[in-house]
Amino acid sequence: MTTRDLGRLAQSVKRHRMEQYPSRDAAAEAAGITRNTWKRVEEGQEVRESTYAKVDKALGWAIGSCVTIAEGGNPILMTPDSDGAPAAPALLTEEQARRAVLDAARAKMPSTPIGDIDAFSDELVEILRRAGAVRDGD
């Protein structure tokens, strides 16, 4: 099990909240949680997994992004559909996909030779491109 850096998550949540909401109260209301619960997240305190999912949704992130951030990754941004509701995840650039592979490999397979990681990264990016998860030409 990966250790969670709740301080890292707290900084990210606060930064994104300040870009999107005029106050902590507004963000908490959008998430359907109390102001105190939102404050706990922004202070790096433990909350329920279901709370993280609500924070994800309020910030326009794919469900699971809070946990991903706490484990060293980055949120997956959602793009709004025509009625303003979250829809499909935003497409990754090739660089973002390669960075994600490298970060994951460092964390989970630190002794794997870089050449093997590069070969795996090339193959994975191509699979993601064919699946429509990576933008062409980026």
CSV table of C-alpha atoms in Angstrom, one decimal:
chain,number,residue,atom,x,y,z
A,1,MET,CA,0.0,0.0,0.0
A,2,THR,CA,1.3,3.4,-1.0
A,3,THR,CA,1.8,6.0,1.8
A,4,ARG,CA,-0.4,9.0,1.3
A,5,ASP,CA,0.9,12.6,1.5
A,6,LEU,CA,-2.1,14.4,2.8
A,7,GLY,CA,-0.2,17.7,2.9
A,8,ARG,CA,0.4,17.5,-0.8
A,9,LEU,CA,-3.3,16.8,-1.3
A,10,ALA,CA,-4.2,19.7,0.9
A,11,GLN,CA,-2.1,22.1,-1.1
A,12,SER,CA,-3.6,20.9,-4.4
A,13,VAL,CA,-7.2,21.0,-3.2
A,14,LYS,CA,-6.8,24.5,-1.7
A,15,ARG,CA,-5.1,25.8,-4.9
A,16,HIS,CA,-7.8,24.5,-7.2
A,17,ARG,CA,-10.6,25.5,-4.8
A,18,MET,CA,-9.3,29.1,-4.8
A,19,GLU,CA,-9.4,29.1,-8.6
A,20,GLN,CA,-13.0,27.9,-8.8
A,21,TYR,CA,-14.9,29.0,-5.7
A,22,PRO,CA,-15.1,32.4,-3.9
A,23,SER,CA,-15.0,30.6,-0.5
A,24,ARG,CA,-14.5,27.4,1.3
A,25,ASP,CA,-18.2,27.4,2.1
A,26,ALA,CA,-19.1,27.6,-1.6
A,27,ALA,CA,-16.8,24.7,-2.4
A,28,ALA,CA,-18.2,22.6,0.5
A,29,GLU,CA,-21.7,23.3,-0.7
A,30,ALA,CA,-20.9,22.3,-4.2
A,31,ALA,CA,-19.4,19.0,-2.9
A,32,GLY,CA,-22.3,18.3,-0.6
A,33,ILE,CA,-20.1,18.2,2.5
A,34,THR,CA,-19.7,20.5,5.5
A,35,ARG,CA,-17.4,23.5,5.6
A,36,ASN,CA,-15.5,21.7,8.5
A,37,THR,CA,-15.1,18.6,6.4
A,38,TRP,CA,-13.7,20.6,3.5
A,39,LYS,CA,-11.4,22.4,6.0
A,40,ARG,CA,-10.1,19.0,7.2
A,41,VAL,CA,-9.1,18.1,3.6
A,42,GLU,CA,-7.3,21.4,3.1
A,43,GLU,CA,-5.5,20.9,6.4
A,44,GLY,CA,-4.3,17.5,5.4
A,45,GLN,CA,-6.4,15.5,7.9
A,46,GLU,CA,-7.9,12.1,7.2
A,47,VAL,CA,-11.4,12.0,5.8
A,48,ARG,CA,-13.6,9.2,4.4
A,49,GLU,CA,-12.9,7.9,0.9
A,50,SER,CA,-16.4,9.0,-0.1
A,51,THR,CA,-15.5,12.6,0.9
A,52,TYR,CA,-12.5,12.5,-1.4
A,53,ALA,CA,-14.8,11.5,-4.2
A,54,LYS,CA,-17.1,14.5,-3.5
A,55,VAL,CA,-14.1,16.8,-3.5
A,56,ASP,CA,-13.0,15.3,-6.8
A,57,LYS,CA,-16.4,16.1,-8.3
A,58,ALA,CA,-16.6,19.6,-6.9
A,59,LEU,CA,-13.2,20.4,-8.4
A,60,GLY,CA,-13.9,18.9,-11.8
A,61,TRP,CA,-11.6,16.0,-11.3
A,62,ALA,CA,-12.2,12.4,-12.2
A,63,ILE,CA,-13.2,10.3,-9.1
A,64,GLY,CA,-10.0,9.0,-7.5
A,65,SER,CA,-7.9,12.1,-8.2
A,66,CYS,CA,-7.6,13.1,-4.6
A,67,VAL,CA,-6.2,9.7,-3.7
A,68,THR,CA,-3.9,9.8,-6.8
A,69,ILE,CA,-2.6,13.3,-5.7
A,70,ALA,CA,-2.0,12.0,-2.1
A,71,GLU,CA,0.0,9.1,-3.6
A,72,GLY,CA,2.2,11.4,-5.7
A,73,GLY,CA,0.3,11.7,-8.9
A,74,ASN,CA,-1.8,14.4,-10.6
A,75,PRO,CA,-5.6,14.8,-10.9
A,76,ILE,CA,-7.4,13.9,-14.1
A,77,LEU,CA,-9.4,16.9,-15.2
A,78,MET,CA,-12.9,16.3,-16.5
A,79,THR,CA,-14.2,18.3,-19.4
A,80,PRO,CA,-17.8,19.6,-19.1
A,81,ASP,CA,-20.4,18.4,-21.5
A,82,SER,CA,-23.0,20.6,-23.1
A,83,ASP,CA,-25.1,21.0,-20.0
A,84,GLY,CA,-22.1,21.9,-17.8
A,85,ALA,CA,-21.9,18.5,-16.0
A,86,PRO,CA,-18.7,16.6,-15.9
A,87,ALA,CA,-18.3,14.3,-18.9
A,88,ALA,CA,-15.4,12.3,-20.3
A,89,PRO,CA,-11.9,12.8,-18.9
A,90,ALA,CA,-9.7,15.4,-20.8
A,91,LEU,CA,-7.4,13.7,-23.3
A,92,LEU,CA,-3.8,13.3,-22.2
A,93,THR,CA,-0.9,14.7,-24.2
A,94,GLU,CA,1.8,12.2,-25.2
A,95,GLU,CA,4.1,13.9,-22.7
A,96,GLN,CA,1.6,13.6,-19.9
A,97,ALA,CA,1.2,9.9,-20.6
A,98,ARG,CA,4.9,9.3,-20.7
A,99,ARG,CA,5.4,11.2,-17.4
A,100,ALA,CA,2.7,9.1,-15.8
A,101,VAL,CA,4.4,5.9,-16.9
A,102,LEU,CA,7.8,7.2,-15.6
A,103,ASP,CA,6.4,8.2,-12.3
A,104,ALA,CA,4.6,4.9,-11.8
A,105,ALA,CA,7.7,2.9,-12.8
A,106,ARG,CA,9.9,4.8,-10.4
A,107,ALA,CA,7.4,4.2,-7.6
A,108,LYS,CA,6.7,0.6,-8.3
A,109,MET,CA,9.8,-0.8,-10.1
A,110,PRO,CA,12.8,1.3,-9.1
A,111,SER,CA,15.3,-1.3,-10.3
A,112,THR,CA,13.9,-1.6,-13.8
A,113,PRO,CA,16.4,-0.4,-16.4
A,114,ILE,CA,15.4,2.9,-18.1
A,115,GLY,CA,15.5,1.3,-21.5
A,116,ASP,CA,12.9,-1.2,-20.5
A,117,ILE,CA,10.7,1.6,-19.1
A,118,ASP,CA,11.1,3.6,-22.3
A,119,ALA,CA,10.1,0.6,-24.4
A,120,PHE,CA,7.1,0.0,-22.2
A,121,SER,CA,6.2,3.7,-22.3
A,122,ASP,CA,6.3,3.7,-26.1
A,123,GLU,CA,4.0,0.7,-26.3
A,124,LEU,CA,1.6,2.0,-23.6
A,125,VAL,CA,1.3,5.5,-25.3
A,126,GLU,CA,0.5,3.8,-28.6
A,127,ILE,CA,-2.2,1.7,-27.0
A,128,LEU,CA,-3.7,4.7,-25.3
A,129,ARG,CA,-3.6,6.7,-28.6
A,130,ARG,CA,-5.5,3.9,-30.3
A,131,ALA,CA,-8.0,3.9,-27.5
A,132,GLY,CA,-8.5,7.6,-27.9
A,133,ALA,CA,-7.0,8.6,-24.5
A,134,VAL,CA,-4.0,10.4,-25.9
A,135,ARG,CA,-4.2,13.3,-28.3
A,136,ASP,CA,-2.3,12.9,-31.6
A,137,GLY,CA,0.3,15.4,-32.5
A,138,ASP,CA,1.1,16.6,-29.0
